[in-house]
Amino acid sequence: MSTNQALFERAQRVIPGGVNSPVRAFRAVGGTPRFITRAQGAYLWDAEEKRYTDYIGSWGPMILGHGHPAVLDAVQRAAAEGLSFGAPTEREIELAEAILAQVPSMEQLRLVSSGTEAGMSALRLARGATGRSKIVKFEGCYHGHADALLVKAGSGLATFGHPTSAGVPPEVAQHTIVLPYNDVAALEAAFDAHSRQLACVMIEPIAGNMNFVRAGVPFMKRLRELCSRDGTLLVFDEVMTGFRVALGGAQAVYRGLIPGFQPDMSVFGKVIGGGMPLAAFGGKKDVMSQLAPLGPVYQAGTLSGNPVATACGLATLREIARPDFFEALAQRTRALVQGLSAAAREADVPFCGDSEGGMFGFFFARALPQDYGAVMATDKERFNRFFHAMLDRGVYLAPALYEAGFVSAAHTEADIDATVASAREAFA
Ligand SMILES: *Cc1c(COP(=O)(O)O)cnc(C)c1O
C-alpha cells in the first residue's frame, strides 16, 4: 500500500506541485494532500484506506453523492455505445432541453467541456454581440482561468496571494475592470466612467470562490438597471450555483427576491455534468445566433457535448428534478451550518456561516463578510487549525478558507451529526 506521502513525492516528480489543479496541493493549509482511491455516497477513501465524509463533492458536481446507481448505469450504457463521435447526438438536445426548462432567462445554449471554456466563450460572445471590448468583473469572483478573467480572481489565486497571473499580457487585462463586490457606488462610478463601452458584467451571484458571499438585493437590482440602461450584457456565472443552490440556480433565488429579474446570459458547469467534463453557456436567441456557424463569433470543441458526459449530466438532472429534492438538501445543509455554529458558540469561538440549497460557507469571524477584503480579514490561522483537526477526524473540508462547501443527497442526518460532533472536539 502506498502512503499519501509517498504518492505525493512521486507525483511531484512528474506533475508540477504534484497536482493537476492548484488548490488540491494543500498549500494554504499545509500538510500532505490525500490521494483518493475510491468514493461511495458521502464518503471518500484515501490511499491509506482512511475514510472521510466528503464536503467538497469534486468542488460541486457530486450533488447526488458518489456512485449513484442511476448515474453509473447511464454512463456505462453510453460508454458501451461509443465514447465520442464528433457529430451531433439526440442526447445533446435532451440535455439542452432539460437545462433550458429550468432556466427561463435562456432560450438557447451551447455545450462545452469545462467552466473555464464556458466563461471564456460567453465573454467572447458578449464582446462580439455588443461590438465592445471592456468588461467588468468583481474582486474575489472566479470565472475560470481565461486571460481576460484572471485579474484579481479568487480561488487558488487568492490562496497563493497573487493579485493576477504571470503570462497574462497587460494589453489583455487592460480591458477588464475589477470592482469590489456588493459596492453600489463603485458600480455606478464604473458605468459613468465607461458609459456605453461595457460589453458585459460577469458575476458570481452567490460567490463561492471567496468562500460564500451573497450579492445583496439592492446591489443586484442596481446592476440589472445599469446593464439595461447601457446595453451591457449581465452574465451570471452559475458554474457553481447552477442546479446547486436551487433547481433554477441562483437566478431563481434572485427572481424570488426581485420580481421579473433575469440575467442576459448564463454560464453553467459542475452539477450539469454530474462529475464528467461538461459545461454550457446560453442566453436569448438573438445573442446566441451570433455564434458560428450562424454568426461571426467563433467557438468550437472536439469533445463538446460528449455522449458519455451528456448521459451523466442528464441522469443527474433527472434525479435532482424530483419533487422535494432541494428542500431536503437545503434542510440538511442548514442543519450542518447551524450545528457547526452552535458547537463554535459552546467553545466561545467567533464563527458564522450561511447556506443556500446544497452550498455552504463558514468563517472564523463575528459577522458574514460582504466582499473579498472582509473575507481576507477573517481568521486564517484558526481556519487552518480547524481544517486539520477535522481532517484527522475523517471530515474532508475544502483545504482553503476561500472555498465554499457542498452537501450531497447522500449525506444523512447521522453524517451531519457526526461531523458536528467532530467539530465540537476541534473547536475545544
Ligand atoms: C469552477 C468554476 C469555474 C471554472 O470551471 P472549471 O470547470 O474548473 O474550468 C468558473 N466559474 C465558477 C463560478 C466556478 O466555480
Coordinates of N, CA and C in Angstrom, one line a residue, residues 24 37 62 130 144 147 208 237 242 263 274 280 407 416:
R24 N -5.7 21.7 -4.8 CA -5.6 20.3 -4.3 C -4.3 20.1 -3.6
T37 N -8.6 7.0 -3.6 CA -8.7 5.7 -4.4 C -10.1 5.4 -4.8
M62 N -20.8 16.6 -7.5 CA -21.4 15.3 -7.0 C -22.6 15.6 -6.1
T130 N -22.0 42.8 -28.8 CA -22.1 44.2 -28.5 C -21.1 45.1 -29.3
G144 N -13.0 30.9 -14.0 CA -12.1 30.1 -14.8 C -10.9 30.9 -15.1
D147 N -7.5 34.3 -19.9 CA -6.6 35.5 -19.6 C -7.4 36.7 -19.1
G208 N -18.8 31.8 -4.7 CA -18.3 30.6 -4.0 C -16.9 30.4 -4.1
D237 N -22.4 33.9 -13.8 CA -21.6 32.7 -13.8 C -22.2 31.8 -12.7
G242 N -25.4 26.9 -10.2 CA -26.4 26.4 -11.1 C -26.8 25.0 -10.7
P263 N -30.9 37.5 -15.7 CA -29.6 37.9 -16.4 C -29.8 37.8 -17.9
G274 N -22.5 16.3 -13.7 CA -22.6 15.2 -12.7 C -21.3 14.5 -12.4
A280 N -21.7 24.7 -20.0 CA -22.6 25.3 -21.0 C -22.7 26.8 -20.8
V407 N -22.9 19.9 0.3 CA -23.6 18.7 0.9 C -24.3 18.0 -0.3
I416 N -24.2 14.3 9.3 CA -24.2 15.7 9.7 C -23.9 15.7 11.2

